[in-house]
PDB file of C-alpha atoms in Angstrom:
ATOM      1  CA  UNK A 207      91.278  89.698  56.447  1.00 48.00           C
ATOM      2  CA  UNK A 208      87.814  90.807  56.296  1.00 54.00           C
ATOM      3  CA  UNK A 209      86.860  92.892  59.147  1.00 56.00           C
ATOM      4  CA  UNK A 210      83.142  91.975  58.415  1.00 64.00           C
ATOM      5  CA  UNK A 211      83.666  87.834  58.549  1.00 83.00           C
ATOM      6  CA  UNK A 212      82.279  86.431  61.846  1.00 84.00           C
ATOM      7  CA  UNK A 213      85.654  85.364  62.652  1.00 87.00           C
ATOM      8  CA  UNK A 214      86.729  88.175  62.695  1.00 87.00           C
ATOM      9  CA  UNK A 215      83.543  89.197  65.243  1.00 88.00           C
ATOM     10  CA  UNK A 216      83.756  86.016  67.723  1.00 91.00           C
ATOM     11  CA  UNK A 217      88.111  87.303  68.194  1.00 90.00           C
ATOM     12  CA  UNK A 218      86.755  90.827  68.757  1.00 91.00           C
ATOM     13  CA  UNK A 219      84.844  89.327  71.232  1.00 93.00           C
ATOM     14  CA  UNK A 220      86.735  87.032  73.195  1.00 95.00           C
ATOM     15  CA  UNK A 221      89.087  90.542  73.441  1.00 94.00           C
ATOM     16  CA  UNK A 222      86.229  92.445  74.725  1.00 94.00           C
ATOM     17  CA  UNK A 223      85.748  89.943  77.157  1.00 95.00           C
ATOM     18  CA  UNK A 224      89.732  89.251  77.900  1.00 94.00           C
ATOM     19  CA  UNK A 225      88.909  93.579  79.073  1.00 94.00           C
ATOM     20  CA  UNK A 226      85.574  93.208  81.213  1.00 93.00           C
ATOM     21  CA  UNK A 227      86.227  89.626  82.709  1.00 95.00           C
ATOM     22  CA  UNK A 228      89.024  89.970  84.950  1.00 94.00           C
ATOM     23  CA  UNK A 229      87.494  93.016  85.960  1.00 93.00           C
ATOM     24  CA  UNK A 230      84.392  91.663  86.523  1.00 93.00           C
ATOM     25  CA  UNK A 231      85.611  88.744  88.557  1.00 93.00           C
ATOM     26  CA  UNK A 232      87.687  90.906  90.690  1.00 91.00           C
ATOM     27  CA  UNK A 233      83.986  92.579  91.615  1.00 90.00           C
ATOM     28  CA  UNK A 234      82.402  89.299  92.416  1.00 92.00           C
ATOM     29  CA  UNK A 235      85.117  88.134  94.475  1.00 90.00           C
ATOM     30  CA  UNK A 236      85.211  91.266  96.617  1.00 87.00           C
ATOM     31  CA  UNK A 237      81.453  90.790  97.468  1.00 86.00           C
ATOM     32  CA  UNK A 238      81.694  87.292  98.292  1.00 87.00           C
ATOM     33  CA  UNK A 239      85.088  88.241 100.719  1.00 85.00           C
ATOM     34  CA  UNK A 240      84.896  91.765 101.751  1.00 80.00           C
ATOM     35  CA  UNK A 241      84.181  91.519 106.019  1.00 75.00           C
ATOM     36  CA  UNK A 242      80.777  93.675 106.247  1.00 67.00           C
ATOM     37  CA  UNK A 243      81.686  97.362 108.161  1.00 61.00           C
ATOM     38  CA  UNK A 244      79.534  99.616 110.135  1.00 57.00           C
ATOM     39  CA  UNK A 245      79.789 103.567 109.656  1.00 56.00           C
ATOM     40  CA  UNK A 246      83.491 104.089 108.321  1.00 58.00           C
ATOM     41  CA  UNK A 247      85.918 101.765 107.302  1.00 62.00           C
ATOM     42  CA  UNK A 248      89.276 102.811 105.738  1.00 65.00           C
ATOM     43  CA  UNK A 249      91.317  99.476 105.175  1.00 71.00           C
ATOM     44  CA  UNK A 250      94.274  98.273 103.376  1.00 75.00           C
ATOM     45  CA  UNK A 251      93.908  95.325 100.620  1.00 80.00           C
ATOM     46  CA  UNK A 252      92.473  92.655 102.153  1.00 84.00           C
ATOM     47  CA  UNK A 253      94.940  89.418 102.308  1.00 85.00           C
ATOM     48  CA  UNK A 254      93.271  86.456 100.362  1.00 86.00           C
ATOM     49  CA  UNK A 255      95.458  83.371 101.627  1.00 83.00           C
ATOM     50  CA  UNK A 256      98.908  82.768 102.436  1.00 85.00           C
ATOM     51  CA  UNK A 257     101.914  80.642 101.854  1.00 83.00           C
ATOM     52  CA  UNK A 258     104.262  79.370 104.890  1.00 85.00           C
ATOM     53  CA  UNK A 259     107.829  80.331 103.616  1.00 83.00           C
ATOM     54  CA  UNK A 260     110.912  80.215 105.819  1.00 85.00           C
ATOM     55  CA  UNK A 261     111.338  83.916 107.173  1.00 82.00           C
ATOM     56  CA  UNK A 262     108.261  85.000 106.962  1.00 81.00           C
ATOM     57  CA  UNK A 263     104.290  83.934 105.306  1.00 82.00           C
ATOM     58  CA  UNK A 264     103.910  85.270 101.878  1.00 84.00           C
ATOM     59  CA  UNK A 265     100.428  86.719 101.392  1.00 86.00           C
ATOM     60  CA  UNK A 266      98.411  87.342  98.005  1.00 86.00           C
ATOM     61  CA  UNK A 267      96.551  90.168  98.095  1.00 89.00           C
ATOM     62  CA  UNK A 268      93.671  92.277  96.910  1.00 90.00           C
ATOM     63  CA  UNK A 269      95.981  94.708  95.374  1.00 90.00           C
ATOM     64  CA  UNK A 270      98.394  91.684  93.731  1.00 91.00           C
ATOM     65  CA  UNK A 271      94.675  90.034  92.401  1.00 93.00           C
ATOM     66  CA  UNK A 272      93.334  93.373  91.079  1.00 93.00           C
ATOM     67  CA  UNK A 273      96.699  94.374  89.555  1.00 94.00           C
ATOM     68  CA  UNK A 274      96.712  90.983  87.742  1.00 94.00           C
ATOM     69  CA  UNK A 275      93.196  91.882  86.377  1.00 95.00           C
ATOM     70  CA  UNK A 276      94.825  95.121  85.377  1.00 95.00           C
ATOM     71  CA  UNK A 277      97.236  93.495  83.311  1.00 94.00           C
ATOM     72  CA  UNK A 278      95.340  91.392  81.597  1.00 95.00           C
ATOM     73  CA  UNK A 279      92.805  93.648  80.863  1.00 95.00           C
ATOM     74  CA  UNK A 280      95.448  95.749  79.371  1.00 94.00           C
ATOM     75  CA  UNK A 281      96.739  93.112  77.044  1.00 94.00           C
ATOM     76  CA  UNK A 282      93.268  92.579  75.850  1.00 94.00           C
ATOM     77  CA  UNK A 283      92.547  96.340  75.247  1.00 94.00           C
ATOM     78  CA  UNK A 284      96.440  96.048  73.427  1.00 92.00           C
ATOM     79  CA  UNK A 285      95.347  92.908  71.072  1.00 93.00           C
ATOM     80  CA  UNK A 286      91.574  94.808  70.625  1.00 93.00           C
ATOM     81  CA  UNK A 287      93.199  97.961  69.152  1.00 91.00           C
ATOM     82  CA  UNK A 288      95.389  96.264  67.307  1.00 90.00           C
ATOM     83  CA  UNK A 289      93.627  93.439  65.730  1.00 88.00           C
ATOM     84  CA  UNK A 290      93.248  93.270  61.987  1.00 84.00           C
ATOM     85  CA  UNK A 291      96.032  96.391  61.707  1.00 82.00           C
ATOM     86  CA  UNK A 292      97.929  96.206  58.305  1.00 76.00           C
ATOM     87  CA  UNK A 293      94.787  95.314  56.292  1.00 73.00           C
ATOM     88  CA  UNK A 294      92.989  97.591  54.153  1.00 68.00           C
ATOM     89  CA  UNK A 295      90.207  99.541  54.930  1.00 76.00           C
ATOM     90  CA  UNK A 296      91.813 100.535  58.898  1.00 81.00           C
ATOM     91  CA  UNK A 297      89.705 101.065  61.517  1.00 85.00           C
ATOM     92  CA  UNK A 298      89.450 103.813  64.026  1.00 88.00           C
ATOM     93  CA  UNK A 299      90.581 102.194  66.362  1.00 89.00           C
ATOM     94  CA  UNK A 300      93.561 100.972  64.532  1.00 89.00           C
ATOM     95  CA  UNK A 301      94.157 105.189  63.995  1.00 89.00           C
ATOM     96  CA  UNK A 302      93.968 105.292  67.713  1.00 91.00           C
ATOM     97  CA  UNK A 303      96.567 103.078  68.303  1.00 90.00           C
ATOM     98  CA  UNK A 304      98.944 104.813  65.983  1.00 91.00           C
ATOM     99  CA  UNK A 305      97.900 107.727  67.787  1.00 92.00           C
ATOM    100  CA  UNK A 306      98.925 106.293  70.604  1.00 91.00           C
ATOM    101  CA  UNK A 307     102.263 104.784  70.297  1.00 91.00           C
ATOM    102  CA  UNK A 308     103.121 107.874  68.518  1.00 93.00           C
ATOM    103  CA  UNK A 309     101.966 110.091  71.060  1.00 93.00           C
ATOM    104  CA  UNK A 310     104.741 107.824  73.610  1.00 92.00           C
ATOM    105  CA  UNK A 311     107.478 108.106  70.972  1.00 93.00           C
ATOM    106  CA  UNK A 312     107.652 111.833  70.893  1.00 93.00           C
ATOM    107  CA  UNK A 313     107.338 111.868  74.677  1.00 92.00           C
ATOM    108  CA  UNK A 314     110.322 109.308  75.254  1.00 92.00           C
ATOM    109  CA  UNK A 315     112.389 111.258  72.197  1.00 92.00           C
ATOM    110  CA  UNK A 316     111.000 114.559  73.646  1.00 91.00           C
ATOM    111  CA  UNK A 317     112.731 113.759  77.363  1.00 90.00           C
ATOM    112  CA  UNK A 318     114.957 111.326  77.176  1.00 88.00           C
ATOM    113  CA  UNK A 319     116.441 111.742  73.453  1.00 86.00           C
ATOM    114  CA  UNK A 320     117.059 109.429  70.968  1.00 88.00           C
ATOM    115  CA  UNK A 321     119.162 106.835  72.750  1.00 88.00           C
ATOM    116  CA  UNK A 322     116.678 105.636  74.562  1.00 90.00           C
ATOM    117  CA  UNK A 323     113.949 105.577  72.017  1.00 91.00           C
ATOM    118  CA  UNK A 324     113.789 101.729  72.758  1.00 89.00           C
ATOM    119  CA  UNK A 325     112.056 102.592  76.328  1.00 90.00           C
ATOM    120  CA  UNK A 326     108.671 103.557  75.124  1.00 91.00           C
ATOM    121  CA  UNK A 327     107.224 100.349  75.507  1.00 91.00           C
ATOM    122  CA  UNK A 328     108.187 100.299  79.128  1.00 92.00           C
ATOM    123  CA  UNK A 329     106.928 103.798  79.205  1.00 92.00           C
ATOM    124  CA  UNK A 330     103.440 103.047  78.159  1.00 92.00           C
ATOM    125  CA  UNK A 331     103.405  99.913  80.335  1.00 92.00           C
ATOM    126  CA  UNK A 332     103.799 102.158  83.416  1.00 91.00           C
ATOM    127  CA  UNK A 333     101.164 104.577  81.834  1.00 92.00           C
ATOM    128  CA  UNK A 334      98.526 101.828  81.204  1.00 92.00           C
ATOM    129  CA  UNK A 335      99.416  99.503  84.653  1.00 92.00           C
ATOM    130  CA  UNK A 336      99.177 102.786  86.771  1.00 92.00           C
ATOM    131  CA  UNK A 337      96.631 104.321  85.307  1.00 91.00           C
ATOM    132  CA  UNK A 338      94.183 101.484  84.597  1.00 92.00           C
ATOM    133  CA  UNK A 339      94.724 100.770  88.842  1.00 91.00           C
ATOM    134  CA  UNK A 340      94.127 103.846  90.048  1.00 88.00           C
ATOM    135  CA  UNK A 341      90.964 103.695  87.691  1.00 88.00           C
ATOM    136  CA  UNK A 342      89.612 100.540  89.429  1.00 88.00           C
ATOM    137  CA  UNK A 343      88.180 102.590  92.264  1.00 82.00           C
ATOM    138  CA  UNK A 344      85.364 103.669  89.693  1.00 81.00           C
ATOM    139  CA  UNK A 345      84.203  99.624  89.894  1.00 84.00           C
ATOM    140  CA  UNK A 346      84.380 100.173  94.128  1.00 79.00           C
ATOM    141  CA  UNK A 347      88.049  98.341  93.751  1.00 86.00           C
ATOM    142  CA  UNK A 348      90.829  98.557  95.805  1.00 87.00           C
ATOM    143  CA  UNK A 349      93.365 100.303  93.559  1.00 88.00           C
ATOM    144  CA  UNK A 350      96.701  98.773  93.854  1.00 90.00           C
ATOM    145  CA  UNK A 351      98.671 101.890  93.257  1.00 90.00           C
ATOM    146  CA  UNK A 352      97.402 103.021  97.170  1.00 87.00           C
ATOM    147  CA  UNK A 353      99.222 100.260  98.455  1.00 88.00           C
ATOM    148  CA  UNK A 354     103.171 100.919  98.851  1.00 89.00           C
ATOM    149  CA  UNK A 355     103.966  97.468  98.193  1.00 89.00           C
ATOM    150  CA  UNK A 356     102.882  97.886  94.276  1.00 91.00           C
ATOM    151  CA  UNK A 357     104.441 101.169  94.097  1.00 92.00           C
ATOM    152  CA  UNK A 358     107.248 100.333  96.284  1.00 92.00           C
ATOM    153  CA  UNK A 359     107.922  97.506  93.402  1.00 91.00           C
ATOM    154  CA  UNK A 360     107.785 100.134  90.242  1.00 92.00           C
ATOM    155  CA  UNK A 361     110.014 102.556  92.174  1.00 92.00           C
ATOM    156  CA  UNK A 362     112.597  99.600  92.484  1.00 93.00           C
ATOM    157  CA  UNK A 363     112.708  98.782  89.204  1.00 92.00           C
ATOM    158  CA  UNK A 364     113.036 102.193  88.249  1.00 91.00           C
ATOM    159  CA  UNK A 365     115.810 102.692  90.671  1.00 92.00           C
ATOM    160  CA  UNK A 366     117.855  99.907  89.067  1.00 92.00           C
ATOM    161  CA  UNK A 367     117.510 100.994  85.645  1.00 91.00           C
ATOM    162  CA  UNK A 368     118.590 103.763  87.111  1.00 90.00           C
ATOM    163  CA  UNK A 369     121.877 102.971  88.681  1.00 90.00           C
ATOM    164  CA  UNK A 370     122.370 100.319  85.543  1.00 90.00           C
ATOM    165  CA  UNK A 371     122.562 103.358  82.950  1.00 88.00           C
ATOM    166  CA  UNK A 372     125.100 105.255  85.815  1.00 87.00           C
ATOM    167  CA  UNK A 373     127.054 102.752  85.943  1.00 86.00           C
ATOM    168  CA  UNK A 374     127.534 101.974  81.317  1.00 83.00           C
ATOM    169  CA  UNK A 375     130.779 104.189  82.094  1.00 79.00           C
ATOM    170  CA  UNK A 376     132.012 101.733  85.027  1.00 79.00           C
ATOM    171  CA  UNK A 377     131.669 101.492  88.867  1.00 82.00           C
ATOM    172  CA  UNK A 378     134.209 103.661  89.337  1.00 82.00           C
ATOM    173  CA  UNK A 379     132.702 106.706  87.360  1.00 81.00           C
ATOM    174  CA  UNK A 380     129.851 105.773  89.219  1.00 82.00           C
ATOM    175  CA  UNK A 381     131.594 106.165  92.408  1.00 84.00           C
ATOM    176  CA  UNK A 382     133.922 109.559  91.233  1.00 80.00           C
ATOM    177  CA  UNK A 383     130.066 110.919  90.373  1.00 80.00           C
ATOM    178  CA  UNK A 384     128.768 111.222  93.954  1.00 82.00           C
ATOM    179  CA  UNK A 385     131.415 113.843  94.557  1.00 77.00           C
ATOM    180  CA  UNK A 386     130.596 116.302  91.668  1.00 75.00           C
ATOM    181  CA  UNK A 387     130.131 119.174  92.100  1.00 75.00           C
ATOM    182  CA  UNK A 388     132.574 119.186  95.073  1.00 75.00           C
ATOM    183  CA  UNK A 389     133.888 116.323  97.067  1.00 79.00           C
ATOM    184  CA  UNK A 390     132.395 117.065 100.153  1.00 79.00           C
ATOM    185  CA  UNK A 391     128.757 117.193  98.876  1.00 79.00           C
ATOM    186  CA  UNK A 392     129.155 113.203  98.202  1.00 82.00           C
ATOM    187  CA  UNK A 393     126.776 112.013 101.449  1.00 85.00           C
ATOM    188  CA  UNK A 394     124.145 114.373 100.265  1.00 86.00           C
ATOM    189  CA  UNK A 395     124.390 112.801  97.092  1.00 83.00           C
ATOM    190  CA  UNK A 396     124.570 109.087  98.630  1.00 87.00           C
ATOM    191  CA  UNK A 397     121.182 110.249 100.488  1.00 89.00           C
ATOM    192  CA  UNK A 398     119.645 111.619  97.437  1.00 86.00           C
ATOM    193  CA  UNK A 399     120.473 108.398  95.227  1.00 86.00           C
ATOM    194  CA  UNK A 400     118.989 106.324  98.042  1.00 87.00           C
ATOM    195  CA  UNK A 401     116.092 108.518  98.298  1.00 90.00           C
ATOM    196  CA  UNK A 402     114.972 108.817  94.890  1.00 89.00           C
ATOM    197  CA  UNK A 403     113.218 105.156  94.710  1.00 89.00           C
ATOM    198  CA  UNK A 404     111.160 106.524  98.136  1.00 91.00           C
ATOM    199  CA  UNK A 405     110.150 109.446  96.984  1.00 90.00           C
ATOM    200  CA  UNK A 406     108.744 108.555  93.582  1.00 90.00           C
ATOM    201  CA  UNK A 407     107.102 105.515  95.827  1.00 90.00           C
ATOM    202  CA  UNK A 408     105.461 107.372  98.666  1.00 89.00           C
ATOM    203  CA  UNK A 409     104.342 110.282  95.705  1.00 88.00           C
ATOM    204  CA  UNK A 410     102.332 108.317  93.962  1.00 89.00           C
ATOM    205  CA  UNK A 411     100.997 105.821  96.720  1.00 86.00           C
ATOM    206  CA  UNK A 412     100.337 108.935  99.034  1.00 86.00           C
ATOM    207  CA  UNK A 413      98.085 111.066  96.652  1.00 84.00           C
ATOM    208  CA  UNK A 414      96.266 108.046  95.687  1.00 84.00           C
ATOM    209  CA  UNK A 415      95.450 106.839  98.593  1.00 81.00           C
ATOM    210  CA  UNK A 416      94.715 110.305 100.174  1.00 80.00           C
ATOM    211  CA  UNK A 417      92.241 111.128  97.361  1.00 78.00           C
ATOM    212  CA  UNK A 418      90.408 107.687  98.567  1.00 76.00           C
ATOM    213  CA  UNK A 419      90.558 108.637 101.962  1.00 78.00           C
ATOM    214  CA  UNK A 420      88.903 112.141 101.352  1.00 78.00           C
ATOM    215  CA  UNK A 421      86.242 110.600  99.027  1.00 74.00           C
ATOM    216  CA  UNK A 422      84.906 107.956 102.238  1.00 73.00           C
ATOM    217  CA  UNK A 423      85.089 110.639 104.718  1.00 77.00           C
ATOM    218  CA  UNK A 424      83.173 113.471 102.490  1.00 76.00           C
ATOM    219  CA  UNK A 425      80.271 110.283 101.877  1.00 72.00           C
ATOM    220  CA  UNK A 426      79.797 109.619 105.372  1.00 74.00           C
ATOM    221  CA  UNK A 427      79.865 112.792 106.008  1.00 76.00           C
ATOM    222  CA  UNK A 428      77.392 113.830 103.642  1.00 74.00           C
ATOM    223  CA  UNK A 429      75.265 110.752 104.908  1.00 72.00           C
ATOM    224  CA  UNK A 430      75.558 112.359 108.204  1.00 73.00           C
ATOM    225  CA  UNK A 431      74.117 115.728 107.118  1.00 74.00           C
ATOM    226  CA  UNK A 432      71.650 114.549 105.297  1.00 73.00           C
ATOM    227  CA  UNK A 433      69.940 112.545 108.056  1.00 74.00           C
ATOM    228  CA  UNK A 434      70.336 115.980 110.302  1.00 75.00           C
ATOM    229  CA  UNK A 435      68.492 117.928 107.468  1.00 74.00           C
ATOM    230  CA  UNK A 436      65.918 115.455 105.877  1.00 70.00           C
ATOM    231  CA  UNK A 437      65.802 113.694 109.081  1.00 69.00           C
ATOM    232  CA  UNK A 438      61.903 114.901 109.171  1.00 69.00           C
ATOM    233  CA  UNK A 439      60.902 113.368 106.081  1.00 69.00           C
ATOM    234  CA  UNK A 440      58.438 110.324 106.620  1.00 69.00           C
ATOM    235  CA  UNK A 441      59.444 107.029 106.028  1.00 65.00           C
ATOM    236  CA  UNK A 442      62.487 106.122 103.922  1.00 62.00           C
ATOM    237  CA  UNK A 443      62.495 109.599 102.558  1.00 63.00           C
ATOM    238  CA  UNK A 444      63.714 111.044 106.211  1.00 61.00           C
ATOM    239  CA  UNK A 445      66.606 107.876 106.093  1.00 66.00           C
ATOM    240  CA  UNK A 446      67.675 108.823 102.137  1.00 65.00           C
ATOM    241  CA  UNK A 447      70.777 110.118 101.710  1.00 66.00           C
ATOM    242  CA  UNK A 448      69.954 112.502  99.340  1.00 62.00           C
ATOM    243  CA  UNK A 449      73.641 115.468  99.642  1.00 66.00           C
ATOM    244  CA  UNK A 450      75.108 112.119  98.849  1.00 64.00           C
ATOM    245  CA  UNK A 451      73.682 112.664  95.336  1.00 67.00           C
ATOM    246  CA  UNK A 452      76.290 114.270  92.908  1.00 63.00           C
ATOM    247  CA  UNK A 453      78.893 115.823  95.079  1.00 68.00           C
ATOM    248  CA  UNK A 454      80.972 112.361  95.382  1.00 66.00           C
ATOM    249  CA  UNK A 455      81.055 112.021  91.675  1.00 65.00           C
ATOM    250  CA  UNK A 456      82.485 115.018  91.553  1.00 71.00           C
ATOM    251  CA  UNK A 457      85.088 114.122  93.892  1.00 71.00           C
ATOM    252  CA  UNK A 458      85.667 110.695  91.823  1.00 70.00           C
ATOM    253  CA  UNK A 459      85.590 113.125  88.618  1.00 74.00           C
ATOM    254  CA  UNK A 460      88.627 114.153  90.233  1.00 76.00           C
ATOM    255  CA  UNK A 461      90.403 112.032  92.516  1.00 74.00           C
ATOM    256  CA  UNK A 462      90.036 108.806  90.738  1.00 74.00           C
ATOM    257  CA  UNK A 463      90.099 110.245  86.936  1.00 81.00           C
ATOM    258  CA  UNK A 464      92.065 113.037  86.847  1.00 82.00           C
ATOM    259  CA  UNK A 465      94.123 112.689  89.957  1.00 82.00           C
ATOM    260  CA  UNK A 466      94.685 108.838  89.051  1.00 83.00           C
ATOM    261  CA  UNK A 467      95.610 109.750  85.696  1.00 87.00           C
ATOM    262  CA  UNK A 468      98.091 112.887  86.654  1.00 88.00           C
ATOM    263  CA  UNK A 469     100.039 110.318  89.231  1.00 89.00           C
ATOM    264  CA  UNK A 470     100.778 107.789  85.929  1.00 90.00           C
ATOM    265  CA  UNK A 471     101.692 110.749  84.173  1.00 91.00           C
ATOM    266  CA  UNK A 472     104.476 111.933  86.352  1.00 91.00           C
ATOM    267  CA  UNK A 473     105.414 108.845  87.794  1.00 92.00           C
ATOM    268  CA  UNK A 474     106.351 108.138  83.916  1.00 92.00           C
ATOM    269  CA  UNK A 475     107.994 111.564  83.665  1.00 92.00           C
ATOM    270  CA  UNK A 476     110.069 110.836  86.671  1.00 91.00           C
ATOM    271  CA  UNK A 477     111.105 107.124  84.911  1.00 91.00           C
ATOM    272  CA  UNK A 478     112.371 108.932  81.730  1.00 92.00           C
ATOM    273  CA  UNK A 479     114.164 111.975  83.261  1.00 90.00           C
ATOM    274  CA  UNK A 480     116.251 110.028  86.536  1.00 90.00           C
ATOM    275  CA  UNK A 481     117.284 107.622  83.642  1.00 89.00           C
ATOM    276  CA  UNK A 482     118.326 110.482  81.118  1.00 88.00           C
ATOM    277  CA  UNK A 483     119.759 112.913  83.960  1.00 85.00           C
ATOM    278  CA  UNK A 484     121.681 109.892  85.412  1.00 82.00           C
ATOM    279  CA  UNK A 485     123.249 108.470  81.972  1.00 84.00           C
ATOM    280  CA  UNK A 486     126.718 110.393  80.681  1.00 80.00           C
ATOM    281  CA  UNK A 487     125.989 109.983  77.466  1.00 79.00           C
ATOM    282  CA  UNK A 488     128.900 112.157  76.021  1.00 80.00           C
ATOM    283  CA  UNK A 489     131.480 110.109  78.346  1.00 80.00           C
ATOM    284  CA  UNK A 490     129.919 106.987  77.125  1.00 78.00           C
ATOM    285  CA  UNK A 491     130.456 107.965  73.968  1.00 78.00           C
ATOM    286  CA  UNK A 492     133.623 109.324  74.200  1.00 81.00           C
ATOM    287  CA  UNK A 493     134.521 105.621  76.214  1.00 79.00           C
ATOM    288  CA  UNK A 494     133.173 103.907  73.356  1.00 78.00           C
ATOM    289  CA  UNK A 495     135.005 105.454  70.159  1.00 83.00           C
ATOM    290  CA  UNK A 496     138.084 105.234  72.430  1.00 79.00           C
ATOM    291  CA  UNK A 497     137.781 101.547  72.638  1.00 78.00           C
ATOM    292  CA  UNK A 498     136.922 101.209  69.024  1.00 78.00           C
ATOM    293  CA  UNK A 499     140.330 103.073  68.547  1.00 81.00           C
ATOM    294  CA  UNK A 500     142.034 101.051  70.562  1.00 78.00           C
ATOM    295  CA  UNK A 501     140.647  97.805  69.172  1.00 76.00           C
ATOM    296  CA  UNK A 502     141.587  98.965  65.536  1.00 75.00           C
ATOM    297  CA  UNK A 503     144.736  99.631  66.733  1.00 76.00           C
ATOM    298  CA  UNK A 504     145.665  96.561  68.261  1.00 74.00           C
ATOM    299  CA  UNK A 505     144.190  94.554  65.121  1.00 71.00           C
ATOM    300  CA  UNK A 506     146.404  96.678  62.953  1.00 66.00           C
TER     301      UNK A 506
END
């Protein structure tokens, strides 16, 4: 394929725009809904519309919409990077992506060894889907990794893979495991196993969120300030919030970039080492060539 044809261009494109789109209409649709707010105003996601269901309503979300936009924003950035790859001359971004996926391989083969070399495409995905929500507060978003439900949801499906690879030797390994190293330890191990979806939950929703909660209350209070200071000034110049100038990028510098970013990272690192830890890989093994014995065996 030629990477100069303007097919090649208008696809480029429409990828480009499969990126800024969702984001974009996320934006416009919080304008047009978010209730107006005097002075400070610290909400959850705001609830769109819901659906009557038996027990209880089920409600969309800002944080389902925006995570939505996250995903397909991802899949465009995926299909962008990778578009035109196996053709000769590559592109830097086509380097990138190598970069990339290579990059996740060595982590996944790094921590969790070769038997699970298969995970580092659910790896990434919780890299990207975390880290491009905790992102959206740059675009004055609600990121959906400060609400627990999102997180909550991740931590779940963590927590099954989880007790799936526990259990590859049998439910009654699984069982015989919550009394190692001694029997009696078994309902501190019960309460850790039950606590490890929670904790990896409220880690990441807590330190996102807090960093947004710092961020409003250092603006206000900066607008505060600066009306005490410049209050003097004449005209608009005495109402300007002029200490609001700098400092909270420098808290989104770190709250929303790096902090955002860190968060994905270990909630990732968590993912690969509970599954790792939790899997007996020698005794499935060992299970495994015994039943290939015993097939042969009985075929003989």
């Amino acid at each position: 394929m030629n990477k100069n044809t303007l097919r090649f261009k208008i696809v480029d494109t429409l990828y480009i725009l499969m990126m800024a789109l969702p984001i974009l209409g996320c934006i416009i649709l919080k304008i047009l809904t978010y209730p107006p707010s005097e002075g400070i105003a610290i909400r959850g996601a705001l609830i769109y519309f819901s659906f009557p269901m038996p027990i209880m309503d089920m409600v969309v979300t800002e944080s389902q919409i925006n995570s939505l936009a996250v995903l397909i924003a991802v899949w465009g950035l995926c299909m962008y990077l990778t578009h035109g790859m196996g053709h000769i001359p590559m592109l830097r971004r086509h380097h990138l992506a190598e970069w990339m996926v290579q990059s996740v391989k060595n982590m996944v083969r790094g921590n969790m060894g070769e038997y699970f070399m298969a995970f580092a495409p659910f790896v990434v995905s919780i890299l990207a889907l975390s880290g491009f929500s905790s992102l959206l507060s740059l675009f004055g978003l609600y990121p959906p990794t400060s609400d627990i439900n999102i997180v909550s949801g991740w931590a779940i499906l963590v927590f099954i893979l989880i007790t799936y690879y526990k259990m590859k030797c049998g439910p009654i390994q699984y069982i015989k495991s919550f009394g190692d190293p001694v029997p009696f330890l078994a309902p501190l191990n019960i309460i850790s196993e039950v606590a490890t979806p929670i904790s990896m939950a409220f880690r990441h929703y807590g330190n996102v969120l807090s960093g947004l909660v710092i961020s409003v209350l250092v603006a206000t209070g900066l607008s505060g300030l600066s009306n005490m200071v410049f209050g003097f000034l004449p005209g608009f110049l005495g109402e300007f919030p002029f200490l609001q100038i700098g400092i909270p990028a420098v808290l989104s510098i770190y709250f929303d970039i790096f902090s955002g970013l860190l968060q994905a990272y270990i909630f990732a690192m968590l993912t690969m080492l509970y599954i790792s830890s939790g899997f007996p890989l020698d005794l499935y093994n060992k299970r495994k060539m015994m039943k290939k014995q015993k097939y042969a065996n009985a075929k003989n």
